[in-house]
């Protein structure tokens, strides 16, 4: 009988919270903005922003508060300025442990690699981290209209790689990202606690704990 087992041809990595802890920089930047504007903000609210676009993050933070479009745009810009300031010295030392080893290992197996991030600052971050050359495609917040949990950013990455979604593995730390990857019809590896990434096909508490044999066996 012919071997009908699907084959892994590509890995698509989320950025913030998977390859590096920029989630903390996002948190600090929103906090600065909220303090300035007198809007309540804490880590519990911040959890809802994981993997969510900048615009939708501000909508969540504002809740029922009404601000006019100019003010809204100004707040987004201000937050982004705080964020860009905080990542200006980002370097290899900010990679989560084990990340380069994983990227090397996948490359050596002939697996195609892409980035699939909601961030519009993704290029800047991976340049700082010194890992840009590992990725054939960088799909980010500028690549698509609809942000996670819509599947668009992952479908865009797969299409550009020339790989069918069913042959792709996505590595994600956010509930919105896991949902997006599932909606794209891809195999999902969750990074983080059960309550956040429990819907993924397989999950690990941190990226350094990922076991490829298990992923290959479950794919
Ligand atoms: P920016 P990911 C996401 O990146 C972050 O998790 C999320 O907190 C952030 O709001 C979003 O990027 C947008 O980022 O303001 O830089 O465009 O996890 O999808 O890599
Ligand atoms: Mg993330």
CSV table of C-alpha atoms and ligand atoms in Angstrom, one decimal:
chain,number,residue,atom,x,y,z
A,1,UNK,CA,0.0,0.0,0.0
A,2,UNK,CA,1.3,3.4,-0.8
A,3,UNK,CA,2.5,5.6,2.0
A,4,UNK,CA,-0.2,8.2,2.5
A,5,UNK,CA,1.2,9.8,5.6
A,6,UNK,CA,1.4,13.6,5.2
A,7,UNK,CA,4.8,15.1,5.0
A,8,UNK,CA,6.1,18.2,6.9
A,9,UNK,CA,7.5,20.6,4.3
A,10,UNK,CA,7.5,23.9,6.2
A,11,UNK,CA,7.5,25.4,9.7
A,12,UNK,CA,6.0,28.8,10.3
A,13,UNK,CA,7.1,30.5,13.5
A,14,UNK,CA,5.2,33.1,15.4
A,15,UNK,CA,7.6,35.8,16.7
A,16,UNK,CA,6.5,37.5,19.9
A,17,UNK,CA,6.3,34.9,22.7
A,18,UNK,CA,7.8,32.1,20.6
A,19,UNK,CA,11.3,33.2,19.5
A,20,UNK,CA,11.7,36.1,21.9
A,21,UNK,CA,9.9,37.6,24.8
A,22,UNK,CA,8.9,40.9,23.2
A,23,UNK,CA,5.5,40.3,24.9
A,24,UNK,CA,7.1,42.0,27.9
A,25,UNK,CA,8.1,45.0,25.8
A,26,UNK,CA,4.6,45.3,24.4
A,27,UNK,CA,3.2,45.2,27.9
A,28,UNK,CA,5.5,47.9,29.2
A,29,UNK,CA,4.7,50.1,26.2
A,30,UNK,CA,0.9,49.8,26.6
A,31,UNK,CA,1.4,50.5,30.3
A,32,UNK,CA,3.3,53.7,29.6
A,33,UNK,CA,0.6,54.8,27.2
A,34,UNK,CA,-2.3,53.9,29.6
A,35,UNK,CA,-0.6,55.7,32.5
A,36,UNK,CA,-0.2,58.8,30.4
A,37,UNK,CA,-3.9,58.7,29.4
A,38,UNK,CA,-5.3,57.7,32.7
A,39,UNK,CA,-6.7,54.4,31.4
A,40,UNK,CA,-6.6,51.3,33.7
A,41,UNK,CA,-4.2,48.6,32.5
A,42,UNK,CA,-2.7,45.5,34.1
A,43,UNK,CA,-1.1,42.1,33.3
A,44,UNK,CA,-4.6,40.5,33.2
A,45,UNK,CA,-5.8,42.8,30.5
A,46,UNK,CA,-2.4,42.4,28.7
A,47,UNK,CA,-3.0,38.6,28.4
A,48,UNK,CA,-5.9,39.4,26.1
A,49,UNK,CA,-3.5,41.2,23.8
A,50,UNK,CA,-1.2,38.3,23.1
A,51,UNK,CA,-0.9,37.7,19.3
A,52,UNK,CA,-3.6,40.4,18.7
A,53,UNK,CA,-2.9,43.3,16.3
A,54,UNK,CA,-2.0,46.7,17.6
A,55,UNK,CA,-5.3,48.3,16.5
A,56,UNK,CA,-7.4,45.5,18.1
A,57,UNK,CA,-5.3,45.6,21.2
A,58,UNK,CA,-6.1,49.3,21.7
A,59,UNK,CA,-9.8,48.5,21.1
A,60,UNK,CA,-9.7,45.9,23.9
A,61,UNK,CA,-7.9,48.3,26.2
A,62,UNK,CA,-10.4,51.1,25.6
A,63,UNK,CA,-13.4,48.8,26.1
A,64,UNK,CA,-16.4,51.2,26.2
A,65,UNK,CA,-14.3,54.4,26.3
A,66,UNK,CA,-14.9,56.4,23.2
A,67,UNK,CA,-12.1,58.3,21.5
A,68,UNK,CA,-12.2,60.0,18.1
A,69,UNK,CA,-10.3,58.5,15.2
A,70,UNK,CA,-7.4,61.1,15.3
A,71,UNK,CA,-6.8,60.4,19.0
A,72,UNK,CA,-7.0,56.7,18.4
A,73,UNK,CA,-4.4,56.9,15.7
A,74,UNK,CA,-2.2,59.1,17.8
A,75,UNK,CA,-2.4,56.6,20.7
A,76,UNK,CA,-1.4,53.8,18.4
A,77,UNK,CA,1.6,55.8,17.2
A,78,UNK,CA,2.6,56.7,20.7
A,79,UNK,CA,2.5,53.1,21.8
A,80,UNK,CA,4.6,52.1,18.8
A,81,UNK,CA,7.2,54.7,19.6
A,82,UNK,CA,7.5,53.4,23.1
A,83,UNK,CA,7.8,49.9,21.8
A,84,UNK,CA,10.4,50.7,19.1
A,85,UNK,CA,12.4,52.5,21.7
A,86,UNK,CA,12.3,49.5,24.0
A,87,UNK,CA,13.5,47.1,21.2
A,88,UNK,CA,16.2,49.3,19.8
A,89,UNK,CA,19.0,47.3,21.6
A,90,UNK,CA,17.5,43.8,21.0
A,91,UNK,CA,20.1,41.2,20.1
A,92,UNK,CA,20.8,37.5,20.0
A,93,UNK,CA,20.9,37.4,23.7
A,94,UNK,CA,17.1,38.1,23.7
A,95,UNK,CA,16.3,34.9,21.8
A,96,UNK,CA,14.6,32.2,23.9
A,97,UNK,CA,17.1,29.4,24.8
A,98,UNK,CA,17.3,26.8,22.0
A,99,UNK,CA,15.8,28.8,19.2
A,100,UNK,CA,18.9,28.9,16.9
A,101,UNK,CA,19.5,25.2,17.4
A,102,UNK,CA,15.9,24.5,16.4
A,103,UNK,CA,16.1,26.7,13.3
A,104,UNK,CA,19.5,25.1,12.3
A,105,UNK,CA,18.1,21.6,12.8
A,106,UNK,CA,15.0,22.2,10.6
A,107,UNK,CA,17.1,23.9,7.9
A,108,UNK,CA,19.5,20.8,7.9
A,109,UNK,CA,16.4,18.6,7.3
A,110,UNK,CA,15.5,20.6,4.2
A,111,UNK,CA,12.4,22.1,5.9
A,112,UNK,CA,11.3,25.5,4.6
A,113,UNK,CA,11.0,28.2,7.3
A,114,UNK,CA,8.8,31.3,7.4
A,115,UNK,CA,7.8,33.8,10.0
A,116,UNK,CA,4.1,34.4,10.7
A,117,UNK,CA,3.6,37.3,13.0
A,118,UNK,CA,0.9,39.9,13.7
A,119,UNK,CA,3.6,42.5,14.3
A,120,UNK,CA,4.3,45.3,11.9
A,121,UNK,CA,7.7,45.5,13.6
A,122,UNK,CA,8.7,41.9,12.8
A,123,UNK,CA,11.5,42.8,10.3
A,124,UNK,CA,13.1,45.1,12.8
A,125,UNK,CA,12.9,42.5,15.6
A,126,UNK,CA,14.3,39.6,13.7
A,127,UNK,CA,17.1,41.7,12.3
A,128,UNK,CA,18.0,42.7,15.8
A,129,UNK,CA,17.9,39.1,16.9
A,130,UNK,CA,20.2,38.1,14.1
A,131,UNK,CA,18.0,35.4,12.7
A,132,UNK,CA,16.5,37.0,9.6
A,133,UNK,CA,18.5,34.8,7.1
A,134,UNK,CA,16.9,31.6,8.4
A,135,UNK,CA,13.5,32.6,7.0
A,136,UNK,CA,12.6,32.3,3.3
A,137,UNK,CA,9.4,34.3,3.9
A,138,UNK,CA,8.5,36.9,6.5
A,139,UNK,CA,4.7,37.2,6.8
A,140,UNK,CA,3.8,40.0,9.3
A,141,UNK,CA,1.2,42.6,10.2
A,142,UNK,CA,1.9,44.4,6.9
A,143,UNK,CA,1.3,41.3,4.7
A,144,UNK,CA,-2.4,40.8,5.2
A,145,UNK,CA,-5.5,42.8,6.0
A,146,UNK,CA,-7.1,40.4,8.5
A,147,UNK,CA,-5.1,39.7,11.7
A,148,UNK,CA,-5.0,36.6,13.8
A,149,UNK,CA,-7.4,34.8,14.7
A,150,UNK,CA,-8.0,35.0,10.9
A,151,UNK,CA,-5.9,32.4,9.1
A,152,UNK,CA,-4.6,34.9,6.5
A,153,UNK,CA,-1.0,35.5,7.8
A,154,UNK,CA,-0.3,31.8,7.8
A,155,UNK,CA,-2.0,31.1,4.5
A,156,UNK,CA,0.0,34.0,3.0
A,157,UNK,CA,3.3,32.5,4.3
A,158,UNK,CA,2.4,29.0,3.0
A,159,UNK,CA,1.5,30.4,-0.4
A,160,UNK,CA,4.7,32.4,-0.7
A,161,UNK,CA,6.7,29.3,0.3
A,162,UNK,CA,4.8,27.2,-2.3
A,163,UNK,CA,3.7,24.7,0.3
A,164,UNK,CA,0.2,23.4,0.9
A,165,UNK,CA,-1.3,24.3,4.3
A,166,UNK,CA,-1.6,20.6,5.2
A,167,UNK,CA,2.2,20.3,5.0
A,168,UNK,CA,2.8,23.2,7.3
A,169,UNK,CA,3.5,23.2,11.1
A,170,UNK,CA,2.9,26.5,13.0
A,171,UNK,CA,4.5,27.3,16.3
A,172,UNK,CA,2.4,29.7,18.4
A,173,UNK,CA,2.1,31.1,21.9
A,174,UNK,CA,-1.2,32.9,21.7
A,175,UNK,CA,-4.8,31.6,21.7
A,176,UNK,CA,-5.6,33.9,18.7
A,177,UNK,CA,-2.5,32.5,16.9
A,178,UNK,CA,-3.5,28.8,17.6
A,179,UNK,CA,-7.0,29.6,16.3
A,180,UNK,CA,-5.6,31.2,13.2
A,181,UNK,CA,-3.3,28.2,12.4
A,182,UNK,CA,-6.1,25.7,12.9
A,183,UNK,CA,-8.4,27.8,10.7
A,184,UNK,CA,-5.6,27.6,8.1
A,185,UNK,CA,-5.7,23.8,8.2
A,186,UNK,CA,-2.2,23.5,9.6
A,187,UNK,CA,-0.7,21.4,12.4
A,188,UNK,CA,-0.2,23.5,15.5
A,189,UNK,CA,2.5,23.3,18.1
A,190,UNK,CA,1.6,25.5,21.1
A,191,UNK,CA,4.1,27.1,23.4
A,192,UNK,CA,2.9,28.0,26.9
A,193,UNK,CA,0.3,26.9,29.4
A,194,UNK,CA,-2.7,24.7,28.6
A,195,UNK,CA,-5.3,27.4,29.2
A,196,UNK,CA,-3.7,29.5,26.5
A,197,UNK,CA,-2.6,27.0,23.8
A,198,UNK,CA,-4.7,23.9,24.8
A,199,UNK,CA,-6.4,23.8,21.4
A,200,UNK,CA,-3.1,23.1,19.7
A,201,UNK,CA,-2.3,19.6,18.4
A,202,UNK,CA,0.6,19.3,20.8
A,203,UNK,CA,2.1,21.8,23.3
A,204,UNK,CA,5.2,22.4,25.3
A,205,UNK,CA,5.8,24.9,28.2
A,206,UNK,CA,8.7,26.5,26.4
A,207,UNK,CA,10.3,26.4,23.0
A,208,UNK,CA,13.5,24.7,24.3
A,209,UNK,CA,11.3,21.7,25.3
A,210,UNK,CA,10.0,21.0,21.8
A,211,UNK,CA,10.7,17.4,20.6
A,212,UNK,CA,10.7,16.9,16.9
A,213,UNK,CA,10.2,13.2,17.1
A,214,UNK,CA,6.9,13.8,18.9
A,215,UNK,CA,5.8,16.3,16.3
A,216,UNK,CA,6.7,14.0,13.4
A,217,UNK,CA,4.9,11.1,15.1
A,218,UNK,CA,1.7,13.1,15.7
A,219,UNK,CA,1.7,14.9,12.3
B,1,LIG,P1,3.0,45.6,16.5
B,1,LIG,P2,3.1,37.9,17.2
B,1,LIG,C1,2.0,40.2,18.0
B,1,LIG,O1,3.1,39.5,17.5
B,1,LIG,C2,2.1,40.4,19.6
B,1,LIG,O2,1.9,39.2,20.2
B,1,LIG,C3,1.0,41.3,20.0
B,1,LIG,O3,1.1,41.5,21.4
B,1,LIG,C4,1.2,42.7,19.3
B,1,LIG,O4,0.1,43.6,19.6
B,1,LIG,C5,1.1,42.4,17.8
B,1,LIG,O5,2.1,41.5,17.4
B,1,LIG,C6,1.3,43.6,16.9
B,1,LIG,O6,2.6,44.1,17.1
B,1,LIG,O7,2.4,46.6,17.4
B,1,LIG,O8,4.5,45.5,16.6
B,1,LIG,O9,2.6,45.7,15.1
B,1,LIG,O10,2.9,37.2,18.6
B,1,LIG,O11,2.0,37.6,16.3
B,1,LIG,O12,4.5,37.7,16.7
B,2,LIG,MG1,3.1,35.4,19.7
